[in-house]
Amino acid sequence: MAITEVERRRGQLAALSIAAVVIIVGVPLWWRTTETYRAWLPVSQIKDLAKLQLHLSADVEVVFARGTVTPEQQKKVPLTQTQDEEHTVDEDTTLRYRYETKYRTATIMEEDALKKPTAAEADLSLHMLSESPCGSLVVYVIPESSSLLPEDVNVYIGQRRTALVRISAQMRVGKTLEQLLAQLEPQIKQVLQVMSFSHTDITVALSDRVRFRPGNKESIADSMRAFKSSPGYEITFSLLNPDPKSHQLHWDIEGAVQTYIQPLLTKLSPLANFSMDSQTLYYTMLGVTPRFDSSFEAYTLNADSLAHVINPVEARLGSNAASSNPVLNFLLYVPDIRHSPLYIHDHRKQEVPSNAFHSPRWGGIMVYNVNGFYGSETEFPVHVNINMAKVMGVFLAQLRLLLGVQSLSPPPGFLVAPCGSTGLADWELDRLMWSRSVENIATATTTITSLAQLLDQIGNIVINDNIAQQVSSAVTSLQLAMAELEVGNLGFALQYSKEAILASEKAFFDPSLLHLLYFPDDQKFAIYIPLFLPMCVPILLSMLKIVSEARQRRREKQAKKE
Amino acid sequence: MKILTLLGLFSACFLANSINIENSAGQFFSSGHTNNWAVLVCTSRFWFNYRHVANTLSVYRSVKRLGIPDSHIVLMLADDMACNHRNPKPATVFSHKNMELNVYGDDVEVDYRGYEVTVENFLRVLTGRLPPSTPRSKRLLSDDRSNILIYLTGHGGNGFLKFQDSEEISNVELADAFEQMWQKRRYNELLFIIDTCQGASMYERFYSPNIMALASSQVGEDSLSHQPDLAIGVHLMDRYTFYMLEFLEDIHPASKTNMNDLFKVCPKSQCVSTPGHRTDLFLRDPGSVLITDFFGSVRKVELTMDAINLTDPIKQMEEKEKRSS
């Protein structure tokens, strides 16, 4: 049966229309339905952030008391000077420090305050007169004749944001104001390094971006000791009683926490949220057996065995299951009656006065001896009321170290006032805020840039709208934080840096960024070929047939013409 | 004269001791880590894969014995051999012939069990991308000063590891996961141990710094099991892990054995397959890396030299009175 023209034409039309539908409708439909949704990310701004240029600005006010400047020098004061210092940490990170120094003379009320008998009282009354905003410093220059400072001390650093610098007589006689200021400058710089920020602190804070290669063991220890910046911390106080038959221990932990620890945590509240809990553990021994030392008539733990004490105890401590915040553990251990009294000895076999030790990024342990409560005719269990002031004094010192308040040894000729009852001086808080802001900014920028890189490399990951929004808000907060740091508003800078880090962590650790991770090309072919090949083969063949028939017809036509 | 020589000897001893103390203090801080984590994964289902669960549980026991607490171990077991219907001794998992050592014990804390052991969960644990409702014990909360030990065992092939007989993780995905951990600074140093057939293929694609890898066999070789137990009816352990555990039995928290000794564990004569290792990405020299840097948890310790003088008396709380009445 010969195929009629109509049927053949119908066949051609059918093949052509199927091909048209496949190409015009099918291919775009397949493309749209298999593409991954990727919301828009501010890639160019992220690239700008990858090259971090941090500008830190500190304000210093230098106040000259009577007797430190001559009348002709005094005419040129008040005066403002700005100094810039540039440091390049690596090819992606540069730092610029700006110090704005304002010079002026003291007011009458300040002169009265400086006439107080001791430096501490002078500090207190100066603080009553005016409170400096956080991030700024006031340095009072006092004459050599002043009796505020002892003989060998030239600089006194107070509990708030003031420092007293004693000028030596030869510094001011017969010199112009510029020469005097130039002579004062190294001392003021030293004060700034102690009370504000030093280059070492800032480079340590940048450790997320730049792997810090410190020179000596002390700086390695310092950088490893403090917890990394986190939006919240959990503090747990545990009382370990291995011998309840002999000791019945009472500790007023709630009152002690409220009186001694809470003021420090309230002062630190711009940095992070703190949550506290406490527990008592019975029948928990230390992992190490202490040895009896007859020269001290007591049991001793030497410094090397301390490292093995923590692990057996840690298994019993427990933690809050709901939060992922870092935990600081403070343990109070009362030794059992067979190993009482128990002292900790250092490498040189000397007794450690606080009888406590701490572990970097973990917490602290204090040993509390109760053998003083044993009389000649005591009946067990002995009732013991623990002296919480002594215990909390040690825990507070450990808490300061673990949170990053470094106890640096001041340069020679410096006298640092002991921190107040809150446990933290104002300038120590400023130091913490500087390093935390820089750390947050460094961490947030690395997180954002690595997230952008990751999303760029793996084309299969879905970027939802909420992730794009988090990334945008992180970028905005970072830019704001860096702007505030440049101006010197430390409080705002810290707040924006905290927002930046929260947003960037949320975006990076979003659970949805895991779905389509890796499909090798051969697997893609293996999936598509069984679906598309059976459909495409008849279409292709009929296309070829149409084309060959059309060519044949053209040849016939040409043959006919000739 | 004798007294002088005796005195000389004693003083030499003391000097040596004090030098030792200083050295160990220095060593504490040379490794740069403050905490240890372990992620131990057994990826096989079914009774005849008893040995993989026994492998993982034995490594879990050693790691706990050397000091890493349960809160820092993420243990993923795909099947429950202890309560399997075919177990002639229920609630036990043995690793030695003649049922010498019960590695299940009574304080095992399994974080991911049964069908929860999937490629997705494993990658989520490593990268930290867990839903916010995940409890603390199921998370890897490491930071930039954590040394992490990752141990994988199961059935594998050239470039992949089979999970639960239904899906697989490829070496590219694993390398990408480690790179994401590095980007977010979730580890200081990483030790990766894999005991499967063709295990060396799994560490071929790593490209992040500070990773050391060990595998039980090269590409093209099979890792073999060690010994069957006729009473239980299955093979109890794999050879590489068996000899590695014998090696670990001699390690105690204060020992100074280094990684070069671990590389020599299970030569071809004992293991039939050739174990391999990869250290080119690791920054320190393996000879200076202690076994306890990864398998144990030796804490750094500093003496607290100062205390704060607190003089205020404790504020009495009136609310306590109200609550008790």
PDB file of N, CA and C in Angstrom, chain A residues 208 211 224-225 228 252 255 259-260 304 306-307 311 314 319-321 323-325 327 346-347 354 356-362 393 397-398 400 447 450 454 505 508-511 514, chain B residues 21 29 32 67 69 120 124 127-131 135-136 139 141 143-145 170 173 180 183-185 188 253 297 299-304 306-308 310 312-315 317 320:
ATOM      1  N   ASP A 208      41.316  34.673  64.139  1.00  0.00           N
ATOM      2  CA  ASP A 208      40.480  33.919  63.219  1.00  0.00           C
ATOM      3  C   ASP A 208      40.902  34.143  61.777  1.00  0.00           C
ATOM      4  N   ARG A 211      46.598  33.466  61.501  1.00  0.00           N
ATOM      5  CA  ARG A 211      47.049  32.544  62.523  1.00  0.00           C
ATOM      6  C   ARG A 211      48.259  33.169  63.202  1.00  0.00           C
ATOM      7  N   MET A 224      45.541  31.120  74.387  1.00  0.00           N
ATOM      8  CA  MET A 224      44.741  29.894  74.475  1.00  0.00           C
ATOM      9  C   MET A 224      43.825  29.900  75.673  1.00  0.00           C
ATOM     10  N   ARG A 225      44.067  30.803  76.626  1.00  0.00           N
ATOM     11  CA  ARG A 225      43.384  30.647  77.905  1.00  0.00           C
ATOM     12  C   ARG A 225      41.941  31.098  77.860  1.00  0.00           C
ATOM     13  N   LYS A 228      36.654  31.968  73.489  1.00  0.00           N
ATOM     14  CA  LYS A 228      36.403  32.797  72.319  1.00  0.00           C
ATOM     15  C   LYS A 228      35.102  33.556  72.518  1.00  0.00           C
ATOM     16  N   ASP A 252      26.447  28.986 101.133  1.00  0.00           N
ATOM     17  CA  ASP A 252      25.372  29.882 100.739  1.00  0.00           C
ATOM     18  C   ASP A 252      25.680  30.368  99.336  1.00  0.00           C
ATOM     19  N   GLY A 255      23.466  33.460  97.836  1.00  0.00           N
ATOM     20  CA  GLY A 255      23.859  34.770  98.355  1.00  0.00           C
ATOM     21  C   GLY A 255      25.223  35.185  97.847  1.00  0.00           C
ATOM     22  N   THR A 259      26.083  38.464  95.663  1.00  0.00           N
ATOM     23  CA  THR A 259      26.906  39.541  96.215  1.00  0.00           C
ATOM     24  C   THR A 259      28.202  39.728  95.451  1.00  0.00           C
ATOM     25  N   TYR A 260      28.848  38.616  95.092  1.00  0.00           N
ATOM     26  CA  TYR A 260      30.198  38.742  94.581  1.00  0.00           C
ATOM     27  C   TYR A 260      30.313  38.604  93.072  1.00  0.00           C
ATOM     28  N   ASP A 304      52.366  18.779  88.234  1.00  0.00           N
ATOM     29  CA  ASP A 304      52.275  17.900  87.071  1.00  0.00           C
ATOM     30  C   ASP A 304      51.075  16.979  87.124  1.00  0.00           C
ATOM     31  N   LEU A 306      48.255  17.642  88.304  1.00  0.00           N
ATOM     32  CA  LEU A 306      46.984  18.350  88.233  1.00  0.00           C
ATOM     33  C   LEU A 306      46.281  18.124  86.898  1.00  0.00           C
ATOM     34  N   ALA A 307      47.077  17.910  85.842  1.00  0.00           N
ATOM     35  CA  ALA A 307      46.452  17.779  84.535  1.00  0.00           C
ATOM     36  C   ALA A 307      45.527  16.575  84.468  1.00  0.00           C
ATOM     37  N   ASN A 311      39.770  15.109  84.256  1.00  0.00           N
ATOM     38  CA  ASN A 311      38.982  14.208  83.410  1.00  0.00           C
ATOM     39  C   ASN A 311      38.000  13.311  84.146  1.00  0.00           C
ATOM     40  N   GLU A 314      35.041  15.398  85.217  1.00  0.00           N
ATOM     41  CA  GLU A 314      34.232  16.042  84.191  1.00  0.00           C
ATOM     42  C   GLU A 314      33.073  15.160  83.767  1.00  0.00           C
ATOM     43  N   SER A 319      25.755  19.076  82.102  1.00  0.00           N
ATOM     44  CA  SER A 319      25.636  20.444  81.599  1.00  0.00           C
ATOM     45  C   SER A 319      24.228  20.640  81.073  1.00  0.00           C
ATOM     46  N   ASN A 320      23.914  21.873  80.799  1.00  0.00           N
ATOM     47  CA  ASN A 320      22.591  22.217  80.333  1.00  0.00           C
ATOM     48  C   ASN A 320      22.393  21.724  78.909  1.00  0.00           C
ATOM     49  N   ALA A 321      21.445  20.826  78.725  1.00  0.00           N
ATOM     50  CA  ALA A 321      21.318  20.205  77.409  1.00  0.00           C
ATOM     51  C   ALA A 321      20.757  21.150  76.364  1.00  0.00           C
ATOM     52  N   SER A 323      21.317  24.476  75.660  1.00  0.00           N
ATOM     53  CA  SER A 323      22.057  25.532  74.964  1.00  0.00           C
ATOM     54  C   SER A 323      23.400  25.012  74.492  1.00  0.00           C
ATOM     55  N   SER A 324      23.949  25.631  73.465  1.00  0.00           N
ATOM     56  CA  SER A 324      25.252  25.233  72.959  1.00  0.00           C
ATOM     57  C   SER A 324      26.307  26.236  73.360  1.00  0.00           C
ATOM     58  N   ASN A 325      26.053  27.008  74.407  1.00  0.00           N
ATOM     59  CA  ASN A 325      27.027  28.013  74.825  1.00  0.00           C
ATOM     60  C   ASN A 325      28.184  27.352  75.534  1.00  0.00           C
ATOM     61  N   VAL A 327      30.735  26.395  78.434  1.00  0.00           N
ATOM     62  CA  VAL A 327      30.473  26.251  79.857  1.00  0.00           C
ATOM     63  C   VAL A 327      31.751  26.518  80.633  1.00  0.00           C
ATOM     64  N   ASP A 346      53.623  24.087  93.735  1.00  0.00           N
ATOM     65  CA  ASP A 346      54.057  24.415  92.383  1.00  0.00           C
ATOM     66  C   ASP A 346      55.356  23.680  92.067  1.00  0.00           C
ATOM     67  N   HIS A 347      56.001  24.081  90.946  1.00  0.00           N
ATOM     68  CA  HIS A 347      57.170  23.343  90.492  1.00  0.00           C
ATOM     69  C   HIS A 347      58.310  23.398  91.482  1.00  0.00           C
ATOM     70  N   SER A 354      46.530  30.396  96.978  1.00  0.00           N
ATOM     71  CA  SER A 354      45.096  30.309  96.767  1.00  0.00           C
ATOM     72  C   SER A 354      44.611  28.854  96.806  1.00  0.00           C
ATOM     73  N   ALA A 356      44.467  26.760  94.442  1.00  0.00           N
ATOM     74  CA  ALA A 356      43.537  26.550  93.343  1.00  0.00           C
ATOM     75  C   ALA A 356      44.315  26.523  92.035  1.00  0.00           C
ATOM     76  N   PHE A 357      43.727  25.893  91.021  1.00  0.00           N
ATOM     77  CA  PHE A 357      44.325  25.925  89.693  1.00  0.00           C
ATOM     78  C   PHE A 357      43.204  26.013  88.669  1.00  0.00           C
ATOM     79  N   HIS A 358      43.558  26.439  87.468  1.00  0.00           N
ATOM     80  CA  HIS A 358      42.530  26.549  86.440  1.00  0.00           C
ATOM     81  C   HIS A 358      43.049  25.975  85.141  1.00  0.00           C
ATOM     82  N   SER A 359      42.146  25.601  84.281  1.00  0.00           N
ATOM     83  CA  SER A 359      42.499  25.010  82.998  1.00  0.00           C
ATOM     84  C   SER A 359      41.967  25.911  81.890  1.00  0.00           C
ATOM     85  N   PRO A 360      42.797  26.240  80.894  1.00  0.00           N
ATOM     86  CA  PRO A 360      42.347  27.159  79.858  1.00  0.00           C
ATOM     87  C   PRO A 360      41.094  26.663  79.169  1.00  0.00           C
ATOM     88  N   ARG A 361      40.144  27.560  78.960  1.00  0.00           N
ATOM     89  CA  ARG A 361      38.885  27.277  78.269  1.00  0.00           C
ATOM     90  C   ARG A 361      38.079  26.174  78.941  1.00  0.00           C
ATOM     91  N   TRP A 362      38.311  25.956  80.221  1.00  0.00           N
ATOM     92  CA  TRP A 362      37.460  24.979  80.902  1.00  0.00           C
ATOM     93  C   TRP A 362      36.889  25.545  82.185  1.00  0.00           C
ATOM     94  N   GLY A 393      36.539  34.849  96.120  1.00  0.00           N
ATOM     95  CA  GLY A 393      37.689  35.653  95.719  1.00  0.00           C
ATOM     96  C   GLY A 393      38.544  34.925  94.696  1.00  0.00           C
ATOM     97  N   ALA A 397      38.851  35.642  90.529  1.00  0.00           N
ATOM     98  CA  ALA A 397      40.127  35.834  89.834  1.00  0.00           C
ATOM     99  C   ALA A 397      40.226  34.891  88.640  1.00  0.00           C
ATOM    100  N   GLN A 398      39.797  33.626  88.833  1.00  0.00           N
ATOM    101  CA  GLN A 398      39.848  32.669  87.719  1.00  0.00           C
ATOM    102  C   GLN A 398      38.879  33.062  86.617  1.00  0.00           C
ATOM    103  N   ARG A 400      37.943  36.039  85.819  1.00  0.00           N
ATOM    104  CA  ARG A 400      38.525  37.142  85.053  1.00  0.00           C
ATOM    105  C   ARG A 400      39.495  36.629  84.007  1.00  0.00           C
ATOM    106  N   THR A 447      33.629  34.422  58.289  1.00  0.00           N
ATOM    107  CA  THR A 447      32.451  33.587  58.071  1.00  0.00           C
ATOM    108  C   THR A 447      31.725  33.983  56.804  1.00  0.00           C
ATOM    109  N   SER A 450      33.805  33.157  53.655  1.00  0.00           N
ATOM    110  CA  SER A 450      33.891  31.739  53.320  1.00  0.00           C
ATOM    111  C   SER A 450      32.529  31.203  52.900  1.00  0.00           C
ATOM    112  N   LEU A 454      31.896  29.387  49.424  1.00  0.00           N
ATOM    113  CA  LEU A 454      31.307  28.058  49.378  1.00  0.00           C
ATOM    114  C   LEU A 454      30.116  28.032  48.439  1.00  0.00           C
ATOM    115  N   GLU A 505      26.738  33.835  61.801  1.00  0.00           N
ATOM    116  CA  GLU A 505      26.732  32.443  62.250  1.00  0.00           C
ATOM    117  C   GLU A 505      25.421  31.771  61.883  1.00  0.00           C
ATOM    118  N   PHE A 508      25.606  30.942  58.207  1.00  0.00           N
ATOM    119  CA  PHE A 508      26.546  29.885  57.850  1.00  0.00           C
ATOM    120  C   PHE A 508      26.045  28.523  58.307  1.00  0.00           C
ATOM    121  N   PHE A 509      25.473  28.474  59.533  1.00  0.00           N
ATOM    122  CA  PHE A 509      25.075  27.187  60.086  1.00  0.00           C
ATOM    123  C   PHE A 509      23.616  26.875  59.847  1.00  0.00           C
ATOM    124  N   ASP A 510      23.008  27.514  58.861  1.00  0.00           N
ATOM    125  CA  ASP A 510      21.607  27.212  58.600  1.00  0.00           C
ATOM    126  C   ASP A 510      21.474  25.772  58.117  1.00  0.00           C
ATOM    127  N   PRO A 511      20.550  24.994  58.676  1.00  0.00           N
ATOM    128  CA  PRO A 511      20.453  23.577  58.297  1.00  0.00           C
ATOM    129  C   PRO A 511      20.111  23.365  56.834  1.00  0.00           C
ATOM    130  N   LEU A 514      22.524  22.202  53.168  1.00  0.00           N
ATOM    131  CA  LEU A 514      23.210  20.923  53.029  1.00  0.00           C
ATOM    132  C   LEU A 514      22.618  20.048  51.948  1.00  0.00           C
TER     133      LEU A 514
ATOM    134  N   ILE B  21      60.400  18.394  84.290  1.00  0.00           N
ATOM    135  CA  ILE B  21      59.164  19.103  84.617  1.00  0.00           C
ATOM    136  C   ILE B  21      59.016  20.301  83.686  1.00  0.00           C
ATOM    137  N   PHE B  29      52.078  23.286  76.011  1.00  0.00           N
ATOM    138  CA  PHE B  29      51.616  24.387  75.205  1.00  0.00           C
ATOM    139  C   PHE B  29      52.122  24.315  73.774  1.00  0.00           C
ATOM    140  N   GLY B  32      49.182  23.240  71.149  1.00  0.00           N
ATOM    141  CA  GLY B  32      48.200  24.233  70.728  1.00  0.00           C
ATOM    142  C   GLY B  32      46.756  23.807  70.816  1.00  0.00           C
ATOM    143  N   GLY B  67      40.650   9.328  78.784  1.00  0.00           N
ATOM    144  CA  GLY B  67      40.224  10.580  79.397  1.00  0.00           C
ATOM    145  C   GLY B  67      39.203  11.419  78.685  1.00  0.00           C
ATOM    146  N   PRO B  69      35.736  12.642  77.910  1.00  0.00           N
ATOM    147  CA  PRO B  69      34.438  12.347  78.526  1.00  0.00           C
ATOM    148  C   PRO B  69      33.352  12.148  77.476  1.00  0.00           C
ATOM    149  N   GLU B 120      23.658  12.238  55.758  1.00  0.00           N
ATOM    150  CA  GLU B 120      23.255  13.618  56.039  1.00  0.00           C
ATOM    151  C   GLU B 120      23.562  13.987  57.484  1.00  0.00           C
ATOM    152  N   ARG B 124      26.107  16.703  58.824  1.00  0.00           N
ATOM    153  CA  ARG B 124      25.600  17.789  59.655  1.00  0.00           C
ATOM    154  C   ARG B 124      26.394  17.893  60.946  1.00  0.00           C
ATOM    155  N   THR B 127      29.838  19.546  59.997  1.00  0.00           N
ATOM    156  CA  THR B 127      29.832  20.957  59.627  1.00  0.00           C
ATOM    157  C   THR B 127      29.091  21.817  60.634  1.00  0.00           C
ATOM    158  N   GLY B 128      28.311  21.191  61.526  1.00  0.00           N
ATOM    159  CA  GLY B 128      27.623  21.978  62.540  1.00  0.00           C
ATOM    160  C   GLY B 128      26.285  22.507  62.104  1.00  0.00           C
ATOM    161  N   ARG B 129      25.775  22.066  60.965  1.00  0.00           N
ATOM    162  CA  ARG B 129      24.523  22.607  60.448  1.00  0.00           C
ATOM    163  C   ARG B 129      23.351  21.768  60.946  1.00  0.00           C
ATOM    164  N   LEU B 130      23.171  21.748  62.264  1.00  0.00           N
ATOM    165  CA  LEU B 130      22.096  20.950  62.837  1.00  0.00           C
ATOM    166  C   LEU B 130      20.901  21.834  63.127  1.00  0.00           C
ATOM    167  N   PRO B 131      19.693  21.282  63.092  1.00  0.00           N
ATOM    168  CA  PRO B 131      18.533  22.102  63.456  1.00  0.00           C
ATOM    169  C   PRO B 131      18.651  22.564  64.895  1.00  0.00           C
ATOM    170  N   PRO B 135      19.879  18.406  70.723  1.00  0.00           N
ATOM    171  CA  PRO B 135      20.465  18.564  72.056  1.00  0.00           C
ATOM    172  C   PRO B 135      21.986  18.612  71.999  1.00  0.00           C
ATOM    173  N   ARG B 136      22.576  19.037  73.106  1.00  0.00           N
ATOM    174  CA  ARG B 136      24.000  19.264  73.178  1.00  0.00           C
ATOM    175  C   ARG B 136      24.804  18.004  72.903  1.00  0.00           C
ATOM    176  N   ARG B 139      25.828  17.201  69.281  1.00  0.00           N
ATOM    177  CA  ARG B 139      26.529  18.209  68.500  1.00  0.00           C
ATOM    178  C   ARG B 139      28.021  18.070  68.686  1.00  0.00           C
ATOM    179  N   LEU B 141      30.701  20.366  69.339  1.00  0.00           N
ATOM    180  CA  LEU B 141      30.887  21.767  69.707  1.00  0.00           C
ATOM    181  C   LEU B 141      32.365  22.066  69.841  1.00  0.00           C
ATOM    182  N   ASP B 143      36.048  23.946  68.880  1.00  0.00           N
ATOM    183  CA  ASP B 143      36.438  25.297  68.509  1.00  0.00           C
ATOM    184  C   ASP B 143      37.807  25.246  67.855  1.00  0.00           C
ATOM    185  N   ASP B 144      38.456  26.390  67.729  1.00  0.00           N
ATOM    186  CA  ASP B 144      39.700  26.390  66.964  1.00  0.00           C
ATOM    187  C   ASP B 144      40.855  25.791  67.746  1.00  0.00           C
ATOM    188  N   ARG B 145      40.613  25.384  68.994  1.00  0.00           N
ATOM    189  CA  ARG B 145      41.685  24.742  69.764  1.00  0.00           C
ATOM    190  C   ARG B 145      41.299  23.326  70.122  1.00  0.00           C
ATOM    191  N   SER B 170      30.926   9.981  49.423  1.00  0.00           N
ATOM    192  CA  SER B 170      32.098   9.915  48.557  1.00  0.00           C
ATOM    193  C   SER B 170      33.251  10.685  49.187  1.00  0.00           C
ATOM    194  N   GLU B 173      32.875  14.493  49.002  1.00  0.00           N
ATOM    195  CA  GLU B 173      31.997  15.106  50.003  1.00  0.00           C
ATOM    196  C   GLU B 173      32.703  15.222  51.339  1.00  0.00           C
ATOM    197  N   GLN B 180      34.973  22.803  55.012  1.00  0.00           N
ATOM    198  CA  GLN B 180      34.048  23.712  55.683  1.00  0.00           C
ATOM    199  C   GLN B 180      34.354  23.805  57.163  1.00  0.00           C
ATOM    200  N   GLN B 183      37.243  26.182  57.312  1.00  0.00           N
ATOM    201  CA  GLN B 183      36.854  27.566  57.073  1.00  0.00           C
ATOM    202  C   GLN B 183      36.271  28.200  58.327  1.00  0.00           C
ATOM    203  N   LYS B 184      35.532  27.402  59.087  1.00  0.00           N
ATOM    204  CA  LYS B 184      34.895  27.943  60.280  1.00  0.00           C
ATOM    205  C   LYS B 184      35.760  27.712  61.516  1.00  0.00           C
ATOM    206  N   ARG B 185      36.987  27.236  61.285  1.00  0.00           N
ATOM    207  CA  ARG B 185      37.937  26.996  62.373  1.00  0.00           C
ATOM    208  C   ARG B 185      37.330  26.089  63.433  1.00  0.00           C
ATOM    209  N   ASN B 188      41.598  22.260  65.492  1.00  0.00           N
ATOM    210  CA  ASN B 188      43.004  22.662  65.465  1.00  0.00           C
ATOM    211  C   ASN B 188      43.786  21.632  64.648  1.00  0.00           C
ATOM    212  N   PRO B 253      47.465   7.827  80.176  1.00  0.00           N
ATOM    213  CA  PRO B 253      47.355   9.268  79.958  1.00  0.00           C
ATOM    214  C   PRO B 253      48.669  10.040  79.987  1.00  0.00           C
ATOM    215  N   SER B 297      42.865  13.026  76.627  1.00  0.00           N
ATOM    216  CA  SER B 297      42.404  14.384  76.855  1.00  0.00           C
ATOM    217  C   SER B 297      43.213  14.961  77.996  1.00  0.00           C
ATOM    218  N   ARG B 299      44.589  17.745  79.945  1.00  0.00           N
ATOM    219  CA  ARG B 299      44.258  19.158  80.042  1.00  0.00           C
ATOM    220  C   ARG B 299      45.468  19.986  80.390  1.00  0.00           C
ATOM    221  N   LYS B 300      45.524  21.180  79.849  1.00  0.00           N
ATOM    222  CA  LYS B 300      46.559  22.111  80.284  1.00  0.00           C
ATOM    223  C   LYS B 300      46.095  22.715  81.597  1.00  0.00           C
ATOM    224  N   VAL B 301      47.041  22.965  82.467  1.00  0.00           N
ATOM    225  CA  VAL B 301      46.663  23.451  83.789  1.00  0.00           C
ATOM    226  C   VAL B 301      47.582  24.601  84.168  1.00  0.00           C
ATOM    227  N   GLU B 302      47.008  25.639  84.779  1.00  0.00           N
ATOM    228  CA  GLU B 302      47.835  26.730  85.291  1.00  0.00           C
ATOM    229  C   GLU B 302      47.452  26.957  86.728  1.00  0.00           C
ATOM    230  N   LEU B 303      48.442  27.312  87.549  1.00  0.00           N
ATOM    231  CA  LEU B 303      48.149  27.575  88.958  1.00  0.00           C
ATOM    232  C   LEU B 303      47.593  28.990  89.078  1.00  0.00           C
ATOM    233  N   THR B 304      46.582  29.124  89.926  1.00  0.00           N
ATOM    234  CA  THR B 304      45.986  30.437  90.124  1.00  0.00           C
ATOM    235  C   THR B 304      46.804  31.188  91.139  1.00  0.00           C
ATOM    236  N   ASP B 306      46.822  34.656  91.875  1.00  0.00           N
ATOM    237  CA  ASP B 306      46.225  35.708  92.728  1.00  0.00           C
ATOM    238  C   ASP B 306      44.768  35.443  92.981  1.00  0.00           C
ATOM    239  N   ALA B 307      44.309  36.060  94.032  1.00  0.00           N
ATOM    240  CA  ALA B 307      42.893  36.004  94.370  1.00  0.00           C
ATOM    241  C   ALA B 307      42.458  37.421  94.659  1.00  0.00           C
ATOM    242  N   ILE B 308      41.175  37.654  94.561  1.00  0.00           N
ATOM    243  CA  ILE B 308      40.672  39.008  94.805  1.00  0.00           C
ATOM    244  C   ILE B 308      40.210  39.068  96.240  1.00  0.00           C
ATOM    245  N   LEU B 310      37.799  39.984  98.807  1.00  0.00           N
ATOM    246  CA  LEU B 310      36.413  40.434  98.881  1.00  0.00           C
ATOM    247  C   LEU B 310      36.061  40.667 100.334  1.00  0.00           C
ATOM    248  N   ASP B 312      32.956  42.517 101.344  1.00  0.00           N
ATOM    249  CA  ASP B 312      31.543  42.766 101.675  1.00  0.00           C
ATOM    250  C   ASP B 312      30.910  41.489 102.204  1.00  0.00           C
ATOM    251  N   PRO B 313      30.044  41.628 103.188  1.00  0.00           N
ATOM    252  CA  PRO B 313      29.335  40.421 103.655  1.00  0.00           C
ATOM    253  C   PRO B 313      28.265  40.029 102.649  1.00  0.00           C
ATOM    254  N   ILE B 314      27.823  38.817 102.763  1.00  0.00           N
ATOM    255  CA  ILE B 314      26.839  38.318 101.807  1.00  0.00           C
ATOM    256  C   ILE B 314      25.504  38.975 102.084  1.00  0.00           C
ATOM    257  N   LYS B 315      24.863  39.462 100.989  1.00  0.00           N
ATOM    258  CA  LYS B 315      23.539  40.078 101.172  1.00  0.00           C
ATOM    259  C   LYS B 315      22.567  38.974 101.521  1.00  0.00           C
ATOM    260  N   MET B 317      19.029  37.259 101.536  1.00  0.00           N
ATOM    261  CA  MET B 317      17.920  37.343 100.583  1.00  0.00           C
ATOM    262  C   MET B 317      16.617  37.180 101.333  1.00  0.00           C
ATOM    263  N   LYS B 320      14.175  34.225 100.190  1.00  0.00           N
ATOM    264  CA  LYS B 320      14.323  32.847 100.683  1.00  0.00           C
ATOM    265  C   LYS B 320      13.372  32.606 101.841  1.00  0.00           C
TER     266      LYS B 320
END
